[in-house]
GROMACS .gro file of C-alpha atoms in nm:
model
  215
    1UNK     CA    1   2.053   1.908  -0.874
    2UNK     CA    2   2.077   1.825  -0.462
    3UNK     CA    3   2.214   1.548  -0.273
    4UNK     CA    4   2.242   1.338  -0.015
    5UNK     CA    5   2.471   1.345   0.224
    6UNK     CA    6   2.644   1.035   0.474
    7UNK     CA    7   2.368   1.102   0.748
    8UNK     CA    8   2.064   1.052   0.505
    9UNK     CA    9   1.863   1.340   0.688
   10UNK     CA   10   1.976   1.572   0.399
   11UNK     CA   11   1.747   1.652   0.093
   12UNK     CA   12   1.690   1.433  -0.195
   13UNK     CA   13   1.518   1.453  -0.510
   14UNK     CA   14   1.223   1.349  -0.547
   15UNK     CA   15   1.025   1.378  -0.854
   16UNK     CA   16   0.659   1.605  -0.917
   17UNK     CA   17   0.372   1.444  -0.748
   18UNK     CA   18   0.667   1.024  -0.629
   19UNK     CA   19   0.726   0.955  -0.312
   20UNK     CA   20   1.085   0.811  -0.213
   21UNK     CA   21   1.018   0.558   0.021
   22UNK     CA   22   1.232   0.353   0.230
   23UNK     CA   23   1.308   0.043   0.089
   24UNK     CA   24   1.242  -0.045   0.396
   25UNK     CA   25   0.852  -0.051   0.326
   26UNK     CA   26   0.862  -0.211  -0.024
   27UNK     CA   27   0.567  -0.518  -0.031
   28UNK     CA   28   0.406  -0.386   0.299
   29UNK     CA   29   0.069  -0.271   0.344
   30UNK     CA   30   0.156   0.120   0.295
   31UNK     CA   31   0.313   0.116   0.023
   32UNK     CA   32   0.090  -0.129  -0.183
   33UNK     CA   33  -0.198   0.017  -0.060
   34UNK     CA   34  -0.035   0.390  -0.237
   35UNK     CA   35   0.075   0.245  -0.495
   36UNK     CA   36  -0.142   0.280  -0.790
   37UNK     CA   37  -0.230   0.636  -0.639
   38UNK     CA   38   0.168   0.757  -0.612
   39UNK     CA   39   0.457   0.691  -0.751
   40UNK     CA   40   0.720   0.535  -0.555
   41UNK     CA   41   1.095   0.477  -0.573
   42UNK     CA   42   1.262   0.289  -0.277
   43UNK     CA   43   1.626   0.342  -0.164
   44UNK     CA   44   1.831   0.251   0.128
   45UNK     CA   45   1.969   0.356   0.399
   46UNK     CA   46   1.686   0.650   0.417
   47UNK     CA   47   1.671   0.790   0.781
   48UNK     CA   48   1.295   0.933   0.676
   49UNK     CA   49   1.075   0.665   0.648
   50UNK     CA   50   0.897   0.868   0.337
   51UNK     CA   51   1.007   1.129   0.142
   52UNK     CA   52   0.711   1.417   0.012
   53UNK     CA   53   0.945   1.682  -0.094
   54UNK     CA   54   1.304   1.771  -0.123
   55UNK     CA   55   1.191   1.910   0.200
   56UNK     CA   56   0.954   1.782   0.400
   57UNK     CA   57   0.995   1.405   0.487
   58UNK     CA   58   0.705   1.134   0.693
   59UNK     CA   59   0.848   0.935   1.008
   60UNK     CA   60   0.665   0.639   1.032
   61UNK     CA   61   0.598   0.519   1.422
   62UNK     CA   62   0.447   0.161   1.365
   63UNK     CA   63   0.228  -0.001   1.720
   64UNK     CA   64   0.527  -0.168   1.735
   65UNK     CA   65   0.760   0.054   1.775
   66UNK     CA   66   0.565   0.215   2.022
   67UNK     CA   67   0.566  -0.055   2.190
   68UNK     CA   68   0.892  -0.204   2.175
   69UNK     CA   69   1.004   0.155   2.352
   70UNK     CA   70   1.175   0.488   2.308
   71UNK     CA   71   1.401   0.350   1.993
   72UNK     CA   72   1.225   0.551   1.708
   73UNK     CA   73   1.390   0.876   1.934
   74UNK     CA   74   1.661   0.885   1.726
   75UNK     CA   75   1.485   0.918   1.446
   76UNK     CA   76   1.296   1.187   1.516
   77UNK     CA   77   1.564   1.400   1.727
   78UNK     CA   78   1.841   1.339   1.365
   79UNK     CA   79   1.582   1.493   1.149
   80UNK     CA   80   1.498   1.730   1.354
   81UNK     CA   81   1.846   1.837   1.435
   82UNK     CA   82   1.970   1.819   1.027
   83UNK     CA   83   1.732   2.163   0.991
   84UNK     CA   84   1.697   2.038   0.623
   85UNK     CA   85   1.425   1.929   0.648
   86UNK     CA   86   1.027   1.924   0.765
   87UNK     CA   87   1.012   1.658   0.980
   88UNK     CA   88   0.594   1.534   0.994
   89UNK     CA   89   0.526   1.186   1.209
   90UNK     CA   90   0.286   1.004   1.160
   91UNK     CA   91   0.194   0.697   1.463
   92UNK     CA   92  -0.015   0.419   1.481
   93UNK     CA   93  -0.158   0.508   1.737
   94UNK     CA   94  -0.434   0.161   1.911
   95UNK     CA   95  -0.584   0.002   2.172
   96UNK     CA   96  -0.239  -0.169   2.184
   97UNK     CA   97  -0.032   0.116   2.161
   98UNK     CA   98  -0.254   0.374   2.273
   99UNK     CA   99  -0.060   0.336   2.633
  100UNK     CA  100   0.205   0.455   2.460
  101UNK     CA  101   0.110   0.737   2.312
  102UNK     CA  102   0.138   0.998   2.591
  103UNK     CA  103   0.470   0.985   2.634
  104UNK     CA  104   0.544   1.015   2.185
  105UNK     CA  105   0.333   1.267   2.221
  106UNK     CA  106   0.490   1.545   2.432
  107UNK     CA  107   0.785   1.412   2.306
  108UNK     CA  108   0.738   1.497   1.856
  109UNK     CA  109   0.537   1.828   1.965
  110UNK     CA  110   0.679   1.983   2.278
  111UNK     CA  111   1.029   1.851   2.309
  112UNK     CA  112   1.089   1.867   1.921
  113UNK     CA  113   0.872   2.115   1.796
  114UNK     CA  114   0.716   1.888   1.518
  115UNK     CA  115   0.401   1.841   1.347
  116UNK     CA  116   0.258   1.431   1.485
  117UNK     CA  117  -0.033   1.286   1.243
  118UNK     CA  118  -0.220   1.025   1.503
  119UNK     CA  119  -0.355   0.683   1.239
  120UNK     CA  120  -0.571   0.337   1.327
  121UNK     CA  121  -0.357   0.195   1.036
  122UNK     CA  122  -0.182   0.190   0.751
  123UNK     CA  123  -0.467   0.185   0.508
  124UNK     CA  124  -0.510   0.511   0.669
  125UNK     CA  125  -0.157   0.615   0.712
  126UNK     CA  126  -0.146   0.602   0.351
  127UNK     CA  127  -0.450   0.821   0.275
  128UNK     CA  128  -0.300   1.054   0.543
  129UNK     CA  129   0.118   1.038   0.331
  130UNK     CA  130  -0.116   1.081  -0.027
  131UNK     CA  131  -0.338   1.400   0.113
  132UNK     CA  132   0.042   1.570   0.194
  133UNK     CA  133   0.211   1.484  -0.138
  134UNK     CA  134  -0.092   1.697  -0.243
  135UNK     CA  135  -0.071   1.928   0.006
  136UNK     CA  136   0.303   1.987  -0.097
  137UNK     CA  137   0.243   2.013  -0.496
  138UNK     CA  138  -0.121   2.216  -0.441
  139UNK     CA  139   0.051   2.578  -0.432
  140UNK     CA  140   0.315   2.774  -0.580
  141UNK     CA  141   0.662   2.696  -0.324
  142UNK     CA  142   0.763   3.043  -0.333
  143UNK     CA  143   0.506   3.292  -0.221
  144UNK     CA  144   0.502   3.313   0.160
  145UNK     CA  145   0.170   3.380   0.179
  146UNK     CA  146   0.084   3.056   0.015
  147UNK     CA  147   0.313   2.864   0.251
  148UNK     CA  148   0.233   3.026   0.574
  149UNK     CA  149  -0.145   2.853   0.412
  150UNK     CA  150  -0.007   2.551   0.347
  151UNK     CA  151   0.185   2.504   0.730
  152UNK     CA  152  -0.188   2.544   0.862
  153UNK     CA  153  -0.293   2.279   0.633
  154UNK     CA  154  -0.037   2.045   0.726
  155UNK     CA  155  -0.043   2.126   1.079
  156UNK     CA  156  -0.429   2.179   1.173
  157UNK     CA  157  -0.545   1.770   1.225
  158UNK     CA  158  -0.201   1.720   1.405
  159UNK     CA  159  -0.286   2.060   1.630
  160UNK     CA  160  -0.641   1.912   1.703
  161UNK     CA  161  -0.579   1.634   1.790
  162UNK     CA  162  -0.253   1.728   2.013
  163UNK     CA  163  -0.459   1.906   2.238
  164UNK     CA  164  -0.735   1.700   2.227
  165UNK     CA  165  -0.538   1.468   2.441
  166UNK     CA  166  -0.450   1.784   2.696
  167UNK     CA  167  -0.624   1.659   3.025
  168UNK     CA  168  -0.989   1.887   3.062
  169UNK     CA  169  -0.982   2.001   2.716
  170UNK     CA  170  -1.096   1.708   2.467
  171UNK     CA  171  -1.323   1.771   2.149
  172UNK     CA  172  -1.485   2.109   2.281
  173UNK     CA  173  -1.231   2.365   2.421
  174UNK     CA  174  -0.930   2.236   2.202
  175UNK     CA  175  -1.113   2.453   1.903
  176UNK     CA  176  -1.207   2.715   2.117
  177UNK     CA  177  -0.810   2.697   2.229
  178UNK     CA  178  -0.686   2.651   1.931
  179UNK     CA  179  -0.888   3.023   1.770
  180UNK     CA  180  -0.683   3.234   2.022
  181UNK     CA  181  -0.325   2.965   2.090
  182UNK     CA  182  -0.331   2.921   1.691
  183UNK     CA  183  -0.008   2.722   1.791
  184UNK     CA  184   0.169   2.431   2.068
  185UNK     CA  185   0.375   2.725   2.135
  186UNK     CA  186   0.151   3.042   2.205
  187UNK     CA  187  -0.071   2.710   2.407
  188UNK     CA  188   0.255   2.661   2.608
  189UNK     CA  189   0.310   3.003   2.705
  190UNK     CA  190   0.002   3.138   2.734
  191UNK     CA  191  -0.033   3.176   3.138
  192UNK     CA  192  -0.360   3.021   3.336
  193UNK     CA  193  -0.624   3.368   3.315
  194UNK     CA  194  -0.519   3.323   2.925
  195UNK     CA  195  -0.686   3.036   2.885
  196UNK     CA  196  -0.901   3.123   3.154
  197UNK     CA  197  -1.077   3.327   2.980
  198UNK     CA  198  -1.147   3.039   2.735
  199UNK     CA  199  -1.217   2.749   2.851
  200UNK     CA  200  -1.183   2.842   3.281
  201UNK     CA  201  -1.003   2.769   3.539
  202UNK     CA  202  -1.026   2.434   3.683
  203UNK     CA  203  -0.908   2.418   3.297
  204UNK     CA  204  -0.694   2.643   3.267
  205UNK     CA  205  -0.484   2.536   3.547
  206UNK     CA  206  -0.448   2.175   3.379
  207UNK     CA  207  -0.318   2.341   3.060
  208UNK     CA  208  -0.111   2.485   3.308
  209UNK     CA  209   0.084   2.200   3.447
  210UNK     CA  210   0.090   1.986   3.174
  211UNK     CA  211   0.272   2.251   2.996
  212UNK     CA  212   0.493   2.406   3.297
  213UNK     CA  213   0.527   2.099   3.517
  214UNK     CA  214   0.868   1.864   3.490
  215UNK     CA  215   0.940   1.583   3.333
   0.00000   0.00000   0.00000
């Protein structure tokens, strides 16, 4: 019986197997790709783009949002500061927008501590959102061990892609780093000496600089 507070960043009632979507997505390719696979309920005035459950939402950053500047950041901050929601940021990473991606990545993952999942298109995004909904409903939410496991499942793809983007890391070293440092927080707090044991001195210094250099 929870109702939305005035700022629309609080819990929203989401029926099992449904997604509550921002009205602006009605008729979009993203919504059309999801319909038929999952039931959408459209509502006006939501800050998030999609509610996957009462406490989990997706903030979608389009190619146009990235190219237009930093306007998208206000929405991310409002959800992050609400304290009521787990916000997952899905971003269209295309040829046109990829030059803006590192700034978004740093802001979302390092500054806000939110999960970031890059996609190439709205079609790919629709598949991802449906998978996330299935993860939300697969396991009982009251079991803390299962909740922890589900959180890991949600964050693994984004963590891997994020760590791969750090200068000097790439696809080979990223999984090795995540075995030793399973979260961005742990990786960012690691000393050069600790990083050296996994990737060698040169790359360790690059990683350390990435996290410690002033913004």
